[in-house]
XYZ file of C-alpha atoms in Angstrom:
645
model
C -11.102 38.071 -52.008
C -14.570 38.311 -50.566
C -15.426 34.846 -51.955
C -12.319 33.373 -50.438
C -13.140 34.936 -47.103
C -16.723 33.493 -47.192
C -15.468 30.027 -48.051
C -13.012 30.155 -45.131
C -15.724 31.228 -42.658
C -18.000 28.373 -44.050
C -15.338 25.732 -43.633
C -14.499 27.012 -40.245
C -18.105 26.959 -39.148
C -18.492 23.405 -40.441
C -15.282 22.318 -38.621
C -16.596 23.874 -35.300
C -19.897 22.248 -35.788
C -18.246 18.839 -36.429
C -16.066 19.251 -33.364
C -19.073 20.189 -31.259
C -20.852 17.075 -32.578
C -17.887 14.943 -31.565
C -17.890 16.512 -28.075
C -21.630 15.783 -27.721
C -20.891 12.139 -28.756
C -18.127 12.017 -26.218
C -20.549 13.294 -23.526
C -23.020 10.493 -24.379
C -20.269 7.961 -24.080
C -19.017 9.490 -20.850
C -22.460 9.429 -19.268
C -22.775 5.840 -20.168
C -19.612 5.060 -18.225
C -17.910 4.065 -21.413
C -14.822 6.017 -20.452
C -12.274 4.580 -22.928
C -14.553 5.414 -25.905
C -15.307 8.889 -24.584
C -11.550 9.529 -24.201
C -10.867 8.714 -27.770
C -13.645 11.109 -28.934
C -12.429 13.834 -26.668
C -8.845 13.398 -27.728
C -9.600 13.808 -31.348
C -11.349 17.080 -30.646
C -8.620 18.325 -28.363
C -5.852 17.594 -30.806
C -7.585 19.823 -33.361
C -7.097 22.767 -30.930
C -10.673 22.939 -29.595
C -10.684 24.206 -25.943
C -13.401 24.405 -23.403
C -13.840 23.975 -19.696
C -16.257 21.118 -20.270
C -13.963 19.365 -22.778
C -10.972 19.445 -20.452
C -13.128 18.503 -17.423
C -14.556 15.359 -19.081
C -11.319 14.401 -20.808
C -9.550 14.588 -17.458
C -12.413 12.713 -15.831
C -12.253 9.961 -18.348
C -8.729 9.176 -17.406
C -9.248 10.040 -13.725
C -12.152 7.478 -13.300
C -10.199 4.873 -15.258
C -7.288 5.184 -12.797
C -4.954 6.723 -15.391
C -3.921 9.562 -13.128
C -0.870 10.764 -15.073
C -2.931 11.392 -18.215
C -5.734 12.962 -16.084
C -3.103 15.296 -14.694
C -2.205 16.537 -18.245
C -5.820 17.552 -19.005
C -6.589 18.931 -15.555
C -3.553 21.154 -16.037
C -5.110 22.374 -19.368
C -8.333 22.969 -17.473
C -6.763 25.179 -14.825
C -4.673 27.039 -17.469
C -7.939 28.329 -18.852
C -8.265 30.590 -15.947
C -11.975 30.080 -15.608
C -13.975 29.569 -12.398
C -13.879 25.854 -11.648
C -15.832 23.745 -9.248
C -14.049 22.925 -5.953
C -14.096 19.180 -6.633
C -11.582 19.611 -9.404
C -9.061 21.182 -7.057
C -9.163 17.926 -5.114
C -9.002 15.710 -8.266
C -6.132 17.712 -9.632
C -4.255 17.345 -6.329
C -4.624 13.635 -6.610
C -3.128 13.513 -10.118
C -0.293 15.788 -8.983
C 0.523 13.253 -6.381
C 0.610 10.559 -9.029
C 3.039 12.670 -10.843
C 4.944 12.901 -7.445
C 4.569 16.708 -7.353
C 3.535 16.841 -3.669
C 4.379 20.423 -3.183
C 1.985 21.575 -5.849
C -0.513 18.948 -4.769
C -0.533 20.459 -1.359
C -1.029 24.012 -2.912
C -4.255 22.905 -4.534
C -5.285 21.041 -1.424
C -4.929 24.325 0.419
C -7.154 25.939 -2.155
C -9.605 23.047 -1.906
C -9.791 23.583 1.832
C -10.567 27.304 1.468
C -13.364 26.564 -1.017
C -14.798 23.558 0.820
C -14.223 23.975 4.452
C -17.183 21.605 5.253
C -15.747 18.771 3.154
C -14.598 15.851 5.167
C -11.545 15.411 2.895
C -10.669 19.201 3.302
C -10.863 18.947 7.171
C -8.725 15.737 7.176
C -6.154 17.500 5.113
C -6.265 20.651 7.452
C -5.807 18.425 10.486
C -3.052 16.364 8.892
C -0.929 18.775 6.977
C 2.131 16.906 7.987
C 0.603 13.705 6.498
C 3.802 13.025 4.364
C 5.816 12.810 7.577
C 3.424 10.457 9.171
C 3.372 8.276 6.068
C 7.197 8.315 6.012
C 7.311 7.245 9.589
C 4.981 4.260 8.784
C 6.958 3.229 5.609
C 9.440 0.454 5.124
C 7.468 -2.136 7.162
C 6.692 -4.488 4.257
C 8.664 -6.635 1.803
C 6.796 -6.512 -1.476
C 7.154 -8.788 -4.539
C 5.206 -9.246 -7.763
C 3.349 -12.672 -8.071
C 3.794 -14.997 -11.034
C 0.095 -15.159 -11.759
C 0.024 -11.573 -13.309
C -0.732 -11.189 -16.936
C -0.936 -8.233 -19.304
C -4.672 -7.904 -18.376
C -6.134 -7.088 -14.952
C -5.321 -9.302 -12.077
C -6.622 -8.217 -8.694
C -8.773 -8.808 -5.594
C -7.369 -11.749 -3.748
C -9.163 -13.894 -1.059
C -7.858 -16.567 1.186
C -9.302 -19.927 0.413
C -7.670 -22.397 2.779
C -4.057 -22.859 1.526
C -5.042 -21.418 -1.768
C -6.007 -17.892 -3.053
C -8.934 -16.981 -5.263
C -8.501 -13.833 -7.359
C -10.161 -11.963 -10.146
C -8.749 -11.612 -13.632
C -9.675 -10.311 -17.111
C -7.494 -12.814 -18.991
C -9.265 -14.598 -21.819
C -12.815 -15.774 -21.236
C -14.006 -19.106 -22.602
C -16.202 -19.674 -25.651
C -16.121 -18.216 -29.058
C -16.985 -14.693 -27.939
C -14.798 -12.417 -25.716
C -17.333 -10.302 -23.763
C -15.813 -6.879 -22.903
C -16.759 -4.034 -20.668
C -17.247 -0.675 -22.148
C -15.654 0.907 -19.088
C -12.104 -0.375 -19.927
C -12.521 -2.205 -23.269
C -11.053 -5.219 -21.384
C -12.662 -8.651 -20.864
C -14.923 -9.051 -17.917
C -13.292 -10.568 -14.844
C -13.747 -14.214 -13.641
C -12.549 -16.024 -10.571
C -9.286 -18.062 -10.799
C -7.772 -20.068 -7.914
C -4.071 -20.371 -7.305
C -1.742 -22.296 -5.025
C 0.267 -20.439 -2.337
C 3.941 -21.283 -2.187
C 6.170 -21.172 0.920
C 7.710 -17.898 -0.566
C 4.075 -16.545 -0.568
C 4.001 -16.546 -4.462
C 0.914 -17.639 -6.398
C 1.277 -20.397 -8.954
C -0.829 -22.746 -11.187
C -3.866 -20.567 -11.712
C -6.980 -22.196 -12.983
C -10.698 -21.366 -13.270
C -12.427 -21.469 -10.016
C -16.133 -22.478 -10.646
C -18.298 -22.753 -13.655
C -21.447 -22.089 -11.560
C -20.121 -18.844 -10.071
C -18.322 -17.539 -13.180
C -20.666 -15.878 -15.640
C -20.191 -13.916 -18.834
C -20.058 -10.767 -16.788
C -17.879 -9.442 -13.903
C -17.155 -11.537 -10.874
C -14.581 -10.220 -8.326
C -13.532 -9.835 -4.696
C -14.908 -12.904 -2.892
C -14.751 -13.690 0.702
C -15.133 -17.209 2.236
C -16.359 -18.360 5.594
C -13.897 -20.161 7.808
C -15.344 -23.648 6.920
C -14.854 -22.707 3.182
C -18.540 -23.687 2.608
C -20.050 -20.241 1.868
C -18.822 -17.379 -0.334
C -19.880 -13.875 -0.798
C -18.788 -12.196 -4.001
C -19.450 -9.279 -6.339
C -21.016 -9.715 -9.774
C -22.609 -7.379 -12.355
C -26.505 -7.194 -11.959
C -26.932 -10.592 -13.697
C -29.259 -13.161 -12.159
C -30.650 -16.354 -13.679
C -29.586 -15.180 -17.119
C -31.151 -11.809 -16.924
C -29.469 -8.448 -16.909
C -30.638 -5.681 -14.596
C -30.160 -1.973 -15.300
C -30.886 1.321 -13.528
C -32.884 4.054 -15.043
C -29.903 5.272 -17.019
C -29.431 1.815 -18.378
C -26.292 1.172 -16.286
C -25.545 -2.314 -15.118
C -24.516 -1.885 -11.494
C -22.723 -4.234 -9.231
C -24.432 -6.510 -6.668
C -23.409 -8.974 -3.939
C -24.213 -12.628 -4.266
C -23.853 -15.760 -1.988
C -23.155 -19.283 -2.899
C -22.747 -22.519 -0.884
C -20.757 -25.631 -1.372
C -22.721 -28.882 -1.774
C -21.645 -32.274 -0.750
C -20.062 -33.031 -4.098
C -17.825 -29.968 -3.800
C -19.783 -27.828 -6.281
C -20.859 -24.351 -5.665
C -24.655 -23.880 -5.900
C -27.625 -21.724 -4.887
C -26.150 -18.619 -6.188
C -28.415 -15.950 -4.428
C -28.637 -12.289 -4.641
C -28.481 -10.550 -1.235
C -31.699 -8.660 -0.420
C -30.296 -5.210 0.154
C -29.097 -4.989 -3.548
C -30.681 -2.616 -5.935
C -30.766 -1.915 -9.543
C -30.321 1.740 -8.762
C -26.969 1.521 -7.100
C -23.894 -0.685 -6.718
C -23.002 -2.925 -3.769
C -19.614 -4.583 -3.970
C -16.321 -5.995 -2.313
C -17.626 -7.963 0.663
C -15.639 -8.671 3.926
C -16.572 -10.718 6.905
C -16.161 -9.882 10.603
C -14.151 -12.435 12.794
C -17.286 -13.958 14.200
C -18.851 -13.938 10.645
C -22.029 -12.105 11.950
C -21.278 -8.814 10.209
C -20.675 -8.319 6.420
C -18.829 -5.306 5.362
C -19.068 -3.947 1.842
C -18.649 -0.862 -0.525
C -21.616 0.926 -2.058
C -22.882 4.115 -3.458
C -26.417 3.603 -2.125
C -28.452 6.619 -0.903
C -26.845 8.343 2.013
C -23.366 7.726 0.774
C -20.872 10.656 1.361
C -19.180 10.354 -2.003
C -18.391 8.072 -4.886
C -18.446 5.045 -2.572
C -18.625 4.399 1.264
C -18.044 1.381 3.466
C -21.117 -0.156 5.022
C -21.888 -3.005 7.289
C -24.963 -5.253 7.657
C -25.813 -7.889 10.405
C -26.043 -11.482 9.221
C -29.120 -12.609 11.211
C -29.491 -16.076 9.891
C -29.745 -18.130 6.684
C -30.419 -15.541 4.039
C -31.574 -13.106 6.627
C -29.846 -9.698 7.103
C -30.300 -6.470 9.058
C -30.427 -2.981 7.584
C -27.194 -1.764 6.032
C -25.445 0.897 8.171
C -22.801 3.292 6.890
C -19.563 3.393 8.789
C -18.718 6.711 10.510
C -17.095 9.729 8.839
C -13.852 8.734 10.535
C -13.671 6.295 7.605
C -16.076 7.597 4.868
C -15.412 10.815 2.935
C -16.794 12.417 -0.239
C -14.277 10.392 -2.417
C -13.789 6.566 -2.658
C -13.722 4.261 0.380
C -13.693 0.704 -0.953
C -12.273 -2.835 -0.795
C -12.710 -3.502 2.919
C -10.955 -6.470 4.678
C -11.380 -7.365 8.387
C -8.731 -9.389 10.222
C -9.252 -11.868 13.138
C -8.050 -8.977 15.430
C -10.937 -6.758 14.142
C -8.591 -4.532 12.165
C -10.288 -2.993 9.159
C -8.099 -2.368 6.074
C -9.567 -0.411 3.283
C -8.592 1.596 0.207
C -9.278 5.378 -0.088
C -8.472 8.485 -2.035
C -10.402 10.717 0.448
C -7.766 10.244 3.242
C -4.341 11.830 2.675
C -2.055 9.498 0.851
C 0.610 9.308 -1.805
C -1.705 9.313 -4.795
C -4.643 7.444 -6.075
C -6.110 4.840 -3.789
C -3.965 4.184 -0.711
C -4.462 1.375 1.778
C -5.408 2.432 5.299
C -6.083 0.518 8.517
C -8.032 1.158 11.695
C -9.248 -0.682 14.749
C -12.906 -1.545 15.225
C -13.369 -1.304 18.942
C -15.677 -3.556 20.822
C -18.285 -0.816 21.291
C -18.192 -0.405 17.492
C -16.319 2.819 17.565
C -13.533 3.425 15.185
C -9.843 4.044 16.120
C -7.326 6.286 14.360
C -7.099 5.816 10.548
C -3.387 5.050 9.649
C -1.857 5.006 6.171
C 0.333 1.880 5.686
C 3.015 3.907 3.991
C 5.433 2.691 1.207
C 6.012 0.234 -0.249
C 2.399 -0.908 -0.036
C 1.275 2.593 -1.170
C 2.708 4.631 -3.916
C 1.622 7.415 -6.466
C -0.893 5.160 -8.278
C -3.886 2.974 -7.025
C -3.132 0.437 -4.269
C -6.118 -1.602 -3.059
C -7.558 -4.945 -2.141
C -5.254 -5.604 0.771
C -5.584 -8.884 2.689
C -3.278 -10.303 5.471
C -2.956 -13.657 7.270
C -2.756 -12.718 11.029
C -0.683 -15.800 11.926
C 1.938 -15.508 9.327
C 1.738 -11.763 8.806
C 1.857 -12.333 4.984
C -0.690 -11.309 2.472
C -1.481 -9.791 -0.880
C -2.728 -6.559 -2.405
C -3.344 -5.133 -5.838
C -1.936 -2.132 -7.669
C -1.612 -0.545 -11.097
C 1.723 0.957 -10.186
C 4.510 1.467 -12.733
C 6.663 -1.486 -13.551
C 3.785 -3.992 -13.433
C 2.968 -6.445 -15.994
C -0.737 -5.634 -16.653
C -3.378 -3.137 -15.985
C -3.695 -4.254 -12.310
C -1.255 -6.639 -10.752
C -1.251 -8.765 -7.616
C 1.633 -8.246 -5.240
C 2.606 -10.396 -2.239
C 4.032 -8.919 0.962
C 5.511 -9.882 4.281
C 5.049 -7.669 7.270
C 8.504 -7.202 8.837
C 7.427 -4.779 11.561
C 3.938 -4.381 12.910
C 2.167 -1.076 12.577
C 0.748 -0.018 15.932
C -2.872 1.131 15.370
C -4.550 0.229 18.664
C -3.228 3.396 20.206
C -4.165 3.802 23.900
C -3.488 7.034 25.758
C -4.006 8.376 29.211
C -4.469 12.034 30.196
C -3.754 12.709 33.890
C -2.615 15.286 36.331
C -2.799 17.067 39.661
C -4.989 20.028 40.554
C -3.180 22.527 42.907
C -3.227 26.013 44.278
C -1.385 28.264 41.820
C 0.243 30.339 44.635
C 1.091 27.775 47.215
C 1.178 24.525 45.273
C -1.098 22.870 47.831
C -3.079 19.967 46.381
C -6.886 20.508 45.989
C -8.791 17.121 46.569
C -12.357 17.107 45.575
C -11.918 19.406 42.635
C -14.294 18.745 39.610
C -12.405 17.974 36.343
C -14.280 17.794 32.967
C -13.066 16.521 29.640
C -14.364 17.953 26.324
C -13.575 17.180 22.742
C -12.373 19.677 20.265
C -15.946 20.867 19.632
C -16.513 21.319 23.444
C -18.725 18.339 23.683
C -18.679 16.916 27.233
C -16.971 13.500 27.285
C -16.389 12.742 30.906
C -16.413 14.349 34.446
C -14.513 13.156 37.460
C -13.621 14.314 41.021
C -10.031 14.485 42.070
C -9.045 11.885 44.717
C -7.343 12.357 48.024
C -4.121 13.038 46.260
C -5.884 15.618 44.007
C -5.224 13.631 40.908
C -7.344 12.879 37.935
C -7.170 10.708 34.833
C -9.083 10.013 31.545
C -8.793 7.388 28.884
C -8.337 9.321 25.632
C -7.625 8.767 21.924
C -4.208 9.260 20.448
C -3.588 12.311 18.312
C -6.802 14.115 19.320
C -7.217 17.610 20.803
C -9.060 17.961 24.133
C -10.104 20.667 26.573
C -9.802 20.070 30.246
C -11.693 22.252 32.794
C -10.986 22.205 36.579
C -13.398 23.753 39.184
C -13.094 24.103 42.993
C -14.977 26.203 45.537
C -13.351 29.611 46.231
C -11.088 29.251 43.193
C -11.460 30.542 39.678
C -12.494 27.917 37.050
C -9.582 27.203 34.608
C -9.620 25.520 31.294
C -6.594 24.186 29.278
C -6.295 22.496 25.918
C -3.959 19.707 24.977
C -3.175 17.819 21.861
C -2.297 14.069 22.477
C 0.673 12.442 20.704
C 0.056 9.907 17.986
C 1.708 7.213 20.113
C 0.456 5.255 23.129
C 1.427 6.537 26.585
C 0.526 8.941 29.458
C 0.312 12.654 29.069
C 0.685 14.732 32.168
C -1.455 17.920 32.384
C -1.166 19.640 35.789
C -3.765 22.289 36.575
C -3.016 25.132 38.971
C -6.021 27.098 40.188
C -6.030 30.726 41.353
C -8.154 31.940 44.305
C -11.059 34.134 43.678
C -10.250 36.210 46.806
C -6.664 37.360 46.589
C -4.772 38.876 49.415
C -3.055 42.203 48.653
C -0.750 44.227 50.792
C 2.206 46.604 50.425
C 4.908 44.821 48.415
C 2.295 42.846 46.239
C 2.931 42.855 42.567
C -0.563 43.281 41.096
C 0.508 41.821 37.817
C 1.528 38.561 39.305
C -1.361 38.456 41.834
C -4.042 38.826 39.157
C -2.217 36.717 36.453
C -1.927 39.843 34.262
C 0.499 39.524 31.296
C 3.751 41.304 32.125
C 4.942 41.929 28.498
C 3.857 45.220 27.053
C 6.599 46.576 24.793
C 8.102 45.740 21.506
C 11.845 45.993 20.845
C 13.110 49.573 21.131
C 9.593 50.895 21.640
C 7.917 52.752 24.630
C 4.321 52.821 23.308
C 1.761 50.634 24.958
C 0.952 47.595 22.769
C -2.708 47.129 21.788
C -2.812 43.619 23.371
C -1.578 45.100 26.727
C -4.246 47.715 27.159
C -6.924 45.302 28.467
C -4.468 44.163 31.163
C -3.677 47.690 32.114
C -7.276 48.376 32.406
C -7.341 45.684 35.133
C -4.807 47.558 37.110
C -6.889 50.758 36.804
C -10.039 48.974 37.987
C -8.219 47.557 41.010
C -6.883 50.955 41.982
C -10.407 52.400 41.597
C -11.685 49.726 43.910
C -9.066 50.781 46.518
C -9.008 54.606 46.263
C -6.120 54.983 48.816
C -3.842 52.561 47.033
C -0.545 53.838 45.723
C 1.424 51.891 43.158
C 4.958 52.078 41.901
C 5.344 51.235 38.204
C 8.827 49.712 37.516
C 9.723 49.251 33.891
C 12.497 46.972 32.543
C 14.329 46.197 29.315
C 16.250 43.401 27.874
C 20.031 43.565 27.587
C 20.233 44.197 23.843
C 21.571 47.732 23.956
C 23.919 49.881 26.047
C 23.184 50.390 29.800
C 22.467 54.149 29.087
C 20.152 53.483 26.165
C 18.165 50.896 28.229
C 17.818 53.246 31.247
C 16.443 55.926 28.965
C 14.119 53.396 27.201
C 12.830 51.905 30.455
C 12.134 55.345 31.907
C 10.152 56.237 28.760
C 8.241 52.985 29.246
C 7.441 53.633 32.915
C 6.227 57.220 31.929
C 3.982 55.885 29.101
C 2.442 53.312 31.468
C 1.819 55.981 34.128
C 0.426 58.255 31.503
C -2.038 55.616 30.325
C -3.338 55.007 33.813
C -3.798 58.686 34.446
C -5.625 59.114 31.147
C -7.843 56.159 32.276
C -9.006 57.782 35.607
C -6.138 57.254 38.088
C -4.935 60.280 40.139
C -1.301 61.136 39.200
C -0.289 61.419 42.828
C -1.146 57.820 43.496
C 1.387 56.660 40.961
C 5.148 56.621 40.967
C 7.645 54.920 38.807
C 11.062 54.698 37.143
C 13.037 52.707 34.558
C 15.461 50.064 35.775
C 16.998 49.359 32.312
C 18.576 45.916 32.170
C 19.639 45.931 35.999
C 16.906 43.422 37.006
C 16.778 40.724 34.338
C 14.587 37.784 35.316
C 16.517 35.077 33.246
C 19.967 34.488 32.075
C 19.890 36.566 29.020
C 22.614 39.161 29.902
C 25.090 40.854 27.669
C 26.607 38.555 24.976
C 24.301 35.628 25.862
C 22.549 33.976 22.905
C 18.851 33.969 23.685
C 15.551 33.643 21.711
C 13.349 36.623 21.018
C 10.835 35.105 23.436
C 13.438 34.962 26.252
C 14.488 38.514 25.676
C 10.906 39.624 25.671
C 10.381 38.301 29.066
C 12.653 41.044 30.316
C 10.734 43.846 28.564
C 8.111 44.304 31.318
C 6.333 46.383 33.741
C 5.639 45.639 37.470
C 3.050 47.261 39.596
C 4.183 47.211 43.276
C 1.683 48.323 45.938
C 3.307 50.910 48.177
C 0.315 51.840 50.289
C -3.173 50.384 50.747
């Protein structure tokens, strides 16, 4: 028996060693960005029952980075089932795969956890500010009619660009020659450019190879052409003049290239752009309407996440400025990629950092004349869905265009879809914040008041003086939170916050100021005069609430300032009990209020009071009337009426 036991231990040890060797092999393939090969290795190990945090992380990542979110979901589920501490990034990735599985409730649960773990993360803060993102997406949905195009194959077809009345796109369908060069990332052929006709129905037909001088044996994708169709910017693997460039990890990154059309109609002078680098990728170019700015995606130093959108000035023939990253209104710690800019300076881009339906979603924003960025808006379904949707382009004049997706029901790995925009999506949201500044007691207007506008972090944005009609106004952004502060001599400064709606329009925010010096005399209610909260008691209770004690302290201080003042404390209830019960309860409340004031330094002989029960309601909430808890609570109050000064 001992020999049998020793043999079993030996075999088990060899098996574990073999499994660990396979995991190490998978790690090497993973780090080389050979995600399909790594997946096969990890799968073999996992199927034999081997479990570890690192195995499930990398198995999930292999699928996640290869856009197979449903399979990634399976392994991230196994990862979290281990019950071990996990880096916060995996909460976000898991939420994305849950969206791909259309389990949005659970996805939001993990986004909540991600926010708690990563409160400084741009994605976490975007989610926290847009917790109703599904309602917003639903409101934006249904604006497009989408159809699959006939150029799609079982391979990858994606990344369209307008080329006159034709479209140029990228495809991994068979390459020419005796050898089929493949990428280790997907085990698919590298992509080349094809050109296709556009039909009246916006379909793509008769695809053929675009250019022998531009197509190489490595990747070419996502071109953009100048309006005269004589210059093209495009993405290619780091391959120039027959030489391959690699970074320090031997990875072949992506670079941007430019080519020009000669008099014979041939593309020539394929030139690498000067801000490329062997150390990082630069890809997916887009041109501004005036063709003086080139937009692109990159993971160059300074990038927030996996890729950000940058811009660079085109200064002249083969002369460029310094690339600038777009603001964090667009870029997150995830992927922002595939930019496209319309003639109206609308920027469309794909992201899985902003809240969407799963994978990459297509978003749009307005680039303002001062370079600032407007609200970022999700295009909604059917453009976006649970999987990756990207490479969106649109013809402004016809409102027709194309986008790419790996959604279910497609023919290949990625497919090209055509669309027609049936209803425009309003993104250039303009809003106005305005109001009057008045005296809180008399309602008299207060011209010459100073009104200041602050953002949600209390940065001063603007300051104005009210006109002769005591009005003010600010140009503001839709959907944003602001603070407005009003000041006037002899009045207390007042500050209010307001959250603007997501739609264009005018928001009225009146501001009523209270005088610093307040006239008091017999008959004055100190609670109203000094803007003291009048609600002190919970239902069926007579004890002073903790949130009321600070306000009662104000009454005490006023009475100490005027030592001959006498005050009558009048306590009231709501109508939800019998008259007898309410009289008894209100009397107890008046007594507890007086007792508190006496305990805090006010002579008992200066105070009187009684309970009025429900006999003096201040609203319509009498017996049998259906009212909210807030309305009933307004009647549970105490008043402080001056009897003598």
